[in-house]
Short mmCIF file of C-alpha atoms in Angstrom, two decimals:
data_model
loop_
_atom_site.label_atom_id
_atom_site.label_comp_id
_atom_site.label_asym_id
_atom_site.label_seq_id
_atom_site.Cartn_x
_atom_site.Cartn_y
_atom_site.Cartn_z
CA MET A 1 0.00 0.00 0.00
CA ARG A 2 2.82 2.37 0.84
CA SER A 3 4.41 1.61 -2.51
CA PHE A 4 1.18 2.56 -4.28
CA PHE A 5 1.01 5.97 -2.55
CA LEU A 6 4.69 6.61 -3.26
CA ILE A 7 4.11 5.98 -6.99
CA ILE A 8 1.17 8.43 -7.02
CA VAL A 9 3.26 11.18 -5.31
CA LEU A 10 6.12 10.75 -7.80
CA CYS A 11 3.67 11.00 -10.72
CA LEU A 12 2.22 14.24 -9.34
CA ILE A 13 5.72 15.74 -8.96
CA ALA A 14 6.57 14.81 -12.53
CA LEU A 15 3.37 16.39 -13.82
CA CYS A 16 4.09 19.64 -11.95
CA GLY A 17 7.63 19.79 -13.35
CA CYS A 18 6.37 19.47 -16.92
CA SER A 19 3.75 22.22 -16.68
CA LYS A 20 4.31 25.46 -18.76
CA PRO A 21 4.10 29.08 -17.54
CA PRO A 22 0.99 31.00 -18.59
CA ALA A 23 1.32 32.55 -22.06
CA PRO A 24 0.80 36.25 -22.71
CA GLN A 25 -2.71 37.39 -23.49
CA ALA A 26 -3.57 35.86 -26.87
CA ALA A 27 -5.07 37.81 -29.70
CA ALA A 28 -7.74 36.58 -32.04
CA GLY A 29 -6.36 33.70 -34.01
CA GLY A 30 -4.12 32.56 -31.13
CA ARG A 31 -1.23 35.09 -31.57
CA PRO A 32 0.01 36.73 -28.32
CA SER A 33 0.08 40.53 -27.92
CA VAL A 34 3.47 42.14 -28.50
CA PRO A 35 4.71 44.36 -25.65
CA VAL A 36 5.84 47.75 -27.03
CA SER A 37 6.43 51.32 -25.93
CA VAL A 38 4.20 54.00 -27.44
CA ALA A 39 3.98 57.78 -27.63
CA VAL A 40 1.42 60.26 -28.92
CA ALA A 41 2.19 62.48 -31.90
CA THR A 42 1.86 66.08 -30.76
CA GLU A 43 1.40 69.42 -32.44
CA GLU A 44 4.08 71.91 -31.38
CA THR A 45 5.84 75.08 -32.38
CA ALA A 46 9.10 73.65 -33.61
CA PRO A 47 12.29 75.54 -34.48
CA VAL A 48 13.58 75.17 -38.01
CA GLU A 49 17.22 74.23 -37.47
CA ILE A 50 20.32 73.32 -39.43
CA HIS A 51 22.55 70.78 -37.70
CA ALA A 52 26.29 70.42 -38.22
CA ILE A 53 29.53 69.47 -36.52
CA GLY A 54 31.56 72.51 -35.45
CA THR A 55 35.04 73.24 -34.17
CA VAL A 56 35.69 75.56 -31.24
CA GLU A 57 38.23 78.31 -31.91
CA PRO A 58 39.62 81.03 -29.63
CA SER A 59 38.49 84.52 -30.56
CA SER A 60 42.11 85.70 -30.38
CA ILE A 61 45.52 84.01 -30.28
CA VAL A 62 48.58 85.96 -29.15
CA GLN A 63 52.14 84.67 -29.29
CA VAL A 64 53.96 86.59 -26.60
CA LYS A 65 57.53 87.51 -27.65
CA ALA A 66 60.24 89.75 -26.22
CA GLN A 67 60.78 93.12 -27.89
CA ILE A 68 64.29 93.44 -26.43
CA SER A 69 67.17 91.07 -25.78
CA GLY A 70 68.38 90.09 -22.34
CA GLU A 71 68.18 87.59 -19.52
CA LEU A 72 64.69 86.43 -18.51
CA LEU A 73 64.65 87.08 -14.77
CA THR A 74 61.19 86.06 -13.54
CA VAL A 75 57.91 84.49 -14.68
CA HIS A 76 54.79 85.88 -13.01
CA PHE A 77 52.07 83.39 -13.95
CA VAL A 78 51.20 79.71 -13.60
CA GLU A 79 50.92 77.57 -16.72
CA GLY A 80 47.31 77.06 -17.76
CA ALA A 81 46.04 79.97 -15.65
CA ASN A 82 43.66 82.75 -16.63
CA VAL A 83 45.24 86.19 -17.04
CA ASN A 84 43.76 89.63 -17.50
CA LYS A 85 44.82 92.30 -19.93
CA GLY A 86 47.75 94.23 -18.45
CA ASP A 87 48.87 91.49 -16.04
CA LEU A 88 52.66 91.15 -15.66
CA LEU A 89 53.87 87.94 -17.34
CA PHE A 90 57.67 88.19 -17.61
CA LYS A 91 60.50 90.45 -16.46
CA ILE A 92 63.76 90.83 -18.39
CA ASP A 93 66.96 92.11 -16.72
CA PRO A 94 66.54 95.92 -16.87
CA ARG A 95 70.10 96.96 -15.84
CA PRO A 96 71.57 97.46 -19.36
CA TYR A 97 68.57 99.57 -20.33
CA GLU A 98 68.68 101.62 -17.13
CA GLU A 99 72.33 102.41 -17.89
CA ALA A 100 71.43 103.40 -21.45
CA LEU A 101 68.79 105.75 -20.06
CA ARG A 102 71.29 107.37 -17.70
CA GLN A 103 73.76 107.89 -20.57
CA ALA A 104 71.07 109.48 -22.72
CA GLU A 105 70.08 111.82 -19.88
CA ALA A 106 73.73 112.77 -19.31
CA ALA A 107 74.18 113.52 -23.02
CA LEU A 108 71.15 115.78 -22.90
CA GLN A 109 72.58 117.71 -19.95
CA LYS A 110 75.88 118.15 -21.82
CA ASP A 111 74.20 119.39 -25.00
CA ASN A 112 71.98 121.74 -23.00
CA ALA A 113 75.09 123.20 -21.41
CA GLN A 114 76.66 123.68 -24.85
CA LEU A 115 73.46 125.31 -26.03
CA ARG A 116 73.56 127.79 -23.16
CA GLN A 117 77.24 128.54 -23.90
CA ALA A 118 76.47 129.13 -27.58
CA GLU A 119 73.61 131.46 -26.67
CA ALA A 120 75.93 133.43 -24.33
CA ASN A 121 78.57 133.71 -27.07
CA LEU A 122 75.92 134.96 -29.45
CA THR A 123 74.82 137.65 -27.01
CA ARG A 124 78.42 138.79 -26.51
CA ASP A 125 79.26 138.83 -30.20
CA GLN A 126 76.05 140.67 -31.07
CA ALA A 127 76.97 143.41 -28.57
CA GLN A 128 80.49 143.66 -29.95
CA LEU A 129 79.17 143.72 -33.49
CA LYS A 130 76.83 146.57 -32.67
CA ASN A 131 79.72 148.60 -31.22
CA ALA A 132 82.02 147.76 -34.15
CA GLN A 133 79.39 148.76 -36.69
CA ALA A 134 78.95 152.11 -34.91
CA GLU A 135 82.70 152.77 -34.89
CA SER A 136 82.99 151.71 -38.53
CA GLY A 137 80.29 154.23 -39.42
CA ARG A 138 82.03 157.06 -37.57
CA TYR A 139 85.42 156.33 -39.11
CA THR A 140 83.92 156.11 -42.56
CA GLN A 141 82.51 159.60 -42.10
CA LEU A 142 85.87 160.90 -40.84
CA GLU A 143 87.53 159.39 -43.90
CA LYS A 144 85.16 161.28 -46.15
CA GLU A 145 86.00 164.48 -44.30
CA GLY A 146 89.75 163.77 -44.76
CA VAL A 147 90.42 163.62 -41.04
CA ILE A 148 91.82 160.05 -41.11
CA SER A 149 93.36 157.86 -43.73
CA ARG A 150 91.54 155.17 -45.71
CA SER A 151 93.55 152.37 -44.07
CA GLN A 152 92.31 153.35 -40.62
CA SER A 153 88.68 153.31 -41.84
CA ASP A 154 89.20 149.92 -43.48
CA GLN A 155 90.54 148.49 -40.23
CA PHE A 156 87.33 149.29 -38.31
CA ARG A 157 85.20 148.06 -41.20
CA THR A 158 87.11 144.75 -41.25
CA ASN A 159 86.66 144.37 -37.49
CA ALA A 160 82.90 144.85 -37.86
CA ASP A 161 82.75 142.27 -40.65
CA ALA A 162 84.69 139.75 -38.53
CA LEU A 163 82.27 140.18 -35.63
CA ALA A 164 79.34 139.67 -38.01
CA GLY A 165 80.88 136.36 -39.03
CA SER A 166 81.25 135.39 -35.38
CA VAL A 167 77.55 136.12 -34.81
CA HIS A 168 76.63 133.82 -37.72
CA ALA A 169 78.92 131.12 -36.30
CA ASP A 170 77.26 131.49 -32.89
CA GLU A 171 73.83 131.14 -34.47
CA ALA A 172 74.95 127.94 -36.25
CA SER A 173 76.36 126.59 -32.97
CA ILE A 174 73.02 127.25 -31.29
CA GLU A 175 71.15 125.39 -34.04
CA SER A 176 73.59 122.48 -33.75
CA ALA A 177 73.21 122.36 -29.96
CA ARG A 178 69.44 122.45 -30.25
CA ALA A 179 69.51 119.57 -32.74
CA SER A 180 71.77 117.58 -30.42
CA SER A 181 69.41 118.23 -27.51
CA GLN A 182 66.46 117.06 -29.58
CA SER A 183 68.37 113.93 -30.55
CA ASP A 184 69.18 113.34 -26.89
CA ARG A 185 65.50 113.65 -25.97
CA SER A 186 64.64 111.08 -28.63
CA ALA A 187 67.35 108.80 -27.23
CA ILE A 188 65.88 109.22 -23.75
CA ASP A 189 62.39 108.37 -25.00
CA ARG A 190 63.79 105.33 -26.80
CA ALA A 191 65.69 104.25 -23.68
CA LYS A 192 62.54 104.64 -21.56
CA LEU A 193 60.56 102.63 -24.10
CA GLU A 194 63.13 99.82 -24.13
CA LEU A 195 63.21 99.88 -20.33
CA SER A 196 59.42 99.47 -20.28
CA PHE A 197 59.82 96.42 -22.57
CA CYS A 198 61.68 94.72 -19.72
CA GLU A 199 58.22 94.06 -18.24
CA ILE A 200 56.11 91.97 -20.60
CA ARG A 201 52.40 92.30 -19.86
CA SER A 202 49.43 90.40 -21.25
CA PRO A 203 47.92 92.19 -24.28
CA ILE A 204 44.57 90.39 -23.87
CA SER A 205 42.49 88.59 -21.26
CA GLY A 206 42.63 84.86 -21.80
CA ARG A 207 44.25 81.61 -20.79
CA VAL A 208 47.98 80.97 -21.01
CA GLY A 209 49.37 77.71 -22.30
CA ASN A 210 52.61 75.93 -21.54
CA LEU A 211 55.65 78.02 -20.64
CA LEU A 212 58.05 77.77 -23.59
CA VAL A 213 61.02 79.71 -22.17
CA HIS A 214 61.97 79.45 -18.50
CA ALA A 215 63.60 82.02 -16.24
CA GLY A 216 67.37 82.24 -16.58
CA ASN A 217 67.43 81.89 -20.35
CA LEU A 218 68.57 84.61 -22.72
CA VAL A 219 65.82 85.87 -24.99
CA GLN A 220 66.19 87.66 -28.31
CA ALA A 221 64.16 90.60 -29.52
CA ASN A 222 61.38 89.30 -31.79
CA GLY A 223 62.78 85.78 -31.58
CA GLN A 224 61.44 82.97 -33.71
CA ASN A 225 59.80 81.13 -30.81
CA PRO A 226 57.28 82.77 -28.44
CA LEU A 227 57.64 82.79 -24.68
CA VAL A 228 54.02 81.66 -24.20
CA VAL A 229 50.80 81.56 -26.21
CA ILE A 230 47.56 83.12 -24.90
CA HIS A 231 44.10 82.05 -26.12
CA GLN A 232 41.15 84.34 -25.59
CA ILE A 233 38.23 82.04 -24.75
CA ALA A 234 35.61 84.54 -23.60
CA PRO A 235 34.15 85.28 -26.07
CA ILE A 236 34.91 82.25 -28.20
CA PHE A 237 34.09 81.15 -31.77
CA VAL A 238 32.58 77.98 -33.20
CA SER A 239 33.18 77.38 -36.91
CA PHE A 240 31.02 74.97 -38.90
CA GLY A 241 30.00 74.28 -42.48
CA VAL A 242 26.50 73.94 -43.95
CA PRO A 243 25.38 72.91 -47.46
CA GLU A 244 25.42 75.73 -49.98
CA ASP A 245 21.69 75.28 -50.73
CA GLN A 246 21.02 76.69 -47.23
CA LEU A 247 22.97 79.88 -47.95
CA SER A 248 20.05 81.86 -49.34
CA ALA A 249 17.84 81.18 -46.31
CA ILE A 250 20.65 81.96 -43.89
CA ARG A 251 21.51 85.25 -45.59
CA SER A 252 17.91 86.45 -45.84
CA ARG A 253 17.16 85.74 -42.18
CA SER A 254 20.45 87.02 -40.79
CA ALA A 255 19.94 90.33 -42.62
CA THR A 256 17.13 91.28 -40.21
CA ARG A 257 18.18 89.69 -36.91
CA LYS A 258 20.88 87.75 -35.12
CA LEU A 259 20.34 84.04 -35.69
CA PRO A 260 20.65 81.96 -32.48
CA VAL A 261 23.13 79.08 -32.42
CA GLN A 262 23.39 76.27 -29.88
CA ALA A 263 26.50 74.17 -29.30
CA SER A 264 26.39 70.96 -27.25
CA MET A 265 29.14 68.59 -26.20
CA GLN A 266 29.29 65.34 -28.16
CA ASN A 267 29.93 63.31 -25.01
CA GLU A 268 27.73 65.48 -22.75
CA PRO A 269 24.61 66.51 -24.71
CA GLY A 270 23.14 68.12 -21.60
CA LYS A 271 25.77 70.86 -21.61
CA VAL A 272 24.58 73.51 -24.05
CA ALA A 273 26.13 76.87 -24.89
CA ARG A 274 24.10 79.58 -26.63
CA GLY A 275 25.44 82.17 -29.03
CA VAL A 276 24.67 84.01 -32.26
CA LEU A 277 25.79 83.71 -35.87
CA SER A 278 28.46 86.35 -36.47
CA VAL A 279 30.27 85.53 -39.74
CA ILE A 280 29.21 84.12 -43.11
CA ASP A 281 32.26 83.31 -45.21
CA ASN A 282 32.65 85.13 -48.52
CA THR A 283 33.00 82.01 -50.67
CA VAL A 284 31.63 78.50 -51.04
CA ASP A 285 34.15 75.69 -50.86
CA PRO A 286 33.98 74.11 -54.34
CA ASN A 287 35.45 70.83 -53.07
CA THR A 288 32.77 70.16 -50.45
CA GLY A 289 29.90 72.38 -51.59
CA THR A 290 29.63 73.96 -48.16
CA ILE A 291 29.76 77.49 -46.81
CA LYS A 292 31.73 78.17 -43.64
CA LEU A 293 29.92 79.95 -40.81
CA LYS A 294 31.17 81.26 -37.49
CA ALA A 295 29.17 81.79 -34.30
CA THR A 296 30.18 83.84 -31.26
CA PHE A 297 29.59 82.60 -27.71
CA GLU A 298 30.15 84.62 -24.53
CA ASN A 299 31.44 81.43 -22.83
CA GLN A 300 31.58 82.98 -19.38
CA ASP A 301 31.06 79.54 -17.81
CA ARG A 302 33.92 78.08 -19.92
CA ILE A 303 31.80 75.26 -21.37
CA LEU A 304 33.51 75.57 -24.76
CA TRP A 305 37.22 74.89 -25.12
CA PRO A 306 39.48 75.55 -28.12
CA GLY A 307 39.87 72.53 -30.39
CA GLN A 308 36.67 70.77 -29.28
CA PHE A 309 34.22 69.21 -31.71
CA VAL A 310 30.64 70.15 -30.86
CA ASN A 311 27.15 69.55 -32.21
CA VAL A 312 25.83 72.81 -33.65
CA ALA A 313 22.19 73.77 -34.20
CA LEU A 314 21.54 76.97 -36.16
CA THR A 315 17.94 78.15 -35.74
CA LEU A 316 16.54 79.83 -38.85
CA ASP A 317 12.87 80.18 -37.92
CA SER A 318 10.01 78.73 -35.90
CA ARG A 319 7.35 76.51 -37.45
CA LEU A 320 3.84 76.63 -36.00
CA ASN A 321 1.56 73.58 -35.59
CA ALA A 322 4.21 71.05 -36.60
CA VAL A 323 3.46 67.34 -35.93
CA VAL A 324 6.37 65.82 -33.99
CA VAL A 325 7.11 62.30 -32.77
CA PRO A 326 10.07 60.77 -30.91
CA SER A 327 12.92 60.09 -33.32
CA GLU A 328 13.07 56.40 -32.27
CA ALA A 329 9.58 55.87 -33.74
CA VAL A 330 10.94 56.28 -37.29
CA GLN A 331 12.05 53.04 -38.98
CA ALA A 332 13.80 52.46 -42.30
CA ALA A 333 12.66 50.07 -45.04
CA GLN A 334 13.25 49.52 -48.76
CA LYS A 335 10.37 51.83 -49.66
CA GLY A 336 11.59 54.57 -47.33
CA GLN A 337 10.94 55.58 -43.76
CA PHE A 338 7.82 54.38 -41.93
CA ILE A 339 6.17 54.46 -38.51
CA TYR A 340 3.97 51.88 -36.80
CA VAL A 341 0.69 53.60 -35.88
CA VAL A 342 -1.58 52.08 -33.22
CA LYS A 343 -5.22 51.76 -34.30
CA ALA A 344 -8.29 51.81 -32.05
CA ASP A 345 -8.41 48.01 -31.75
CA GLN A 346 -4.80 47.97 -30.43
CA THR A 347 -3.38 46.63 -33.65
CA VAL A 348 -0.71 48.39 -35.69
CA GLU A 349 -0.31 49.45 -39.27
CA PRO A 350 2.92 50.65 -40.91
CA ARG A 351 2.70 54.04 -42.61
CA VAL A 352 5.21 55.51 -44.99
CA VAL A 353 6.09 58.99 -43.72
CA THR A 354 7.96 62.05 -44.85
CA ILE A 355 10.32 63.26 -42.15
CA GLY A 356 11.40 66.86 -41.73
CA ALA A 357 13.94 68.51 -39.47
CA ALA A 358 15.02 67.17 -36.10
CA VAL A 359 13.91 69.02 -32.98
CA GLY A 360 16.06 67.80 -30.12
CA ARG A 361 15.16 64.12 -29.62
CA LYS A 362 12.05 64.49 -31.78
CA VAL A 363 11.47 64.83 -35.52
CA ILE A 364 8.88 66.68 -37.55
CA VAL A 365 6.55 64.45 -39.57
CA GLU A 366 5.66 66.27 -42.77
CA LYS A 367 3.27 63.61 -44.02
CA GLY A 368 1.84 60.29 -42.82
CA VAL A 369 0.90 60.84 -39.15
CA ALA A 370 -1.61 63.25 -37.64
CA ALA A 371 -1.46 64.92 -34.24
CA GLY A 372 -3.10 62.79 -31.54
CA GLU A 373 -2.29 59.43 -33.13
CA THR A 374 -0.33 56.88 -31.11
CA VAL A 375 2.93 55.56 -32.53
CA VAL A 376 5.25 52.77 -31.47
CA THR A 377 8.63 53.93 -30.16
CA ASP A 378 10.18 50.61 -29.05
CA GLY A 379 9.70 46.93 -29.85
CA GLN A 380 9.19 47.36 -33.61
CA LEU A 381 11.32 44.31 -34.50
CA ARG A 382 8.53 41.92 -33.38
CA LEU A 383 5.74 43.79 -35.17
CA PHE A 384 4.02 43.16 -38.48
CA PRO A 385 0.94 44.66 -40.16
CA GLY A 386 -2.14 43.89 -38.03
CA ALA A 387 -0.15 42.74 -35.00
CA ARG A 388 -1.87 43.32 -31.67
CA ILE A 389 0.21 45.27 -29.15
CA GLN A 390 0.30 45.71 -25.43
CA ALA A 391 1.78 48.99 -24.18
CA ALA A 392 4.54 48.46 -21.63
CA PRO A 393 7.44 50.43 -20.14
CA ALA A 394 10.56 50.49 -22.29
CA SER A 395 12.65 48.47 -19.79
CA LYS A 396 10.07 45.69 -19.75
CA VAL A 397 9.92 45.67 -23.54
CA ASP A 398 13.70 45.30 -23.76
CA SER A 399 13.80 42.40 -21.28
CA GLN A 400 11.00 40.51 -23.02
CA ALA A 401 12.62 41.05 -26.41
CA LEU A 402 15.73 39.33 -25.09
#
């Protein structure tokens, strides 16, 4: 008897082990419903955008070089730091240029002294000339009256002529001294200018790169290699190319207003910088059929960095009452792009659609889907015309598809 009951228990265990899990809800004809994710096509005001890949460029690049030769004494910045216009960057040994300034100032003092001496000589010779001319006049009259001989009159006349020559020489000496003084003043200004070049200051506000010449080295005036390179990154530029068939629309709209431009990081789409279109190149590249554009960004938060590749969206206009769907709803087939649309009986039908511009993670549907209709956004691989669907969260759809 115990053996009989044992056989019955084993049979029941075997039957339980062979039982199947309950199948998904079956549709008419015995086919199960397909779990999918859905979304509703909406009517929105969508921006008309042109998308491209852009390159970030500094608005200004300065190669800092020395304007004088000498020993580089000190460096006053940290590599990779931000600097402001006028900040001290380098200091060159000023002693040779201070000595040159002192020599120029001493030469000016010497020439000024010579100028004063020449002016004193002129005053003396002018007084003597005046007296000699008066005596020459008196003796000439006495000669006419026969009181004195002609030789005596000629002697006083010759003396007056000699003093006149001395006056002219004094005047020339004064002009020469004045010219020397002016040359000395120019030398002083030049020496002061060269002395000021011993301190190299930042010509722009920006970010310095690697230090290329260290303190203690001798630098040459206008040397081939810069001491450091500064990039101005606020504001900053983003250059990108668009097809030439868009040029007419871009020109017509930019003529009346500043066109907004957005730049997002390729690895961090959530970080977006906003700027405006600032430059349209003056020629179309015949090799690529594109026109180069440049946008300006304030970049105060330093999101953009020189050399980066970014996703650029140039907004031309806004389109009212546009039908948009999530971009993942659009599928590709031999006949073109299509979307699975959910009908009232929870079955789907594929519709060939005409897709317009992208709007973020959505696309504009020009033709094929109306606002308010439900479309499938995930799970399309298991669908076919007339398939019955069951809406489910995307994570559940992915796990069941596996």
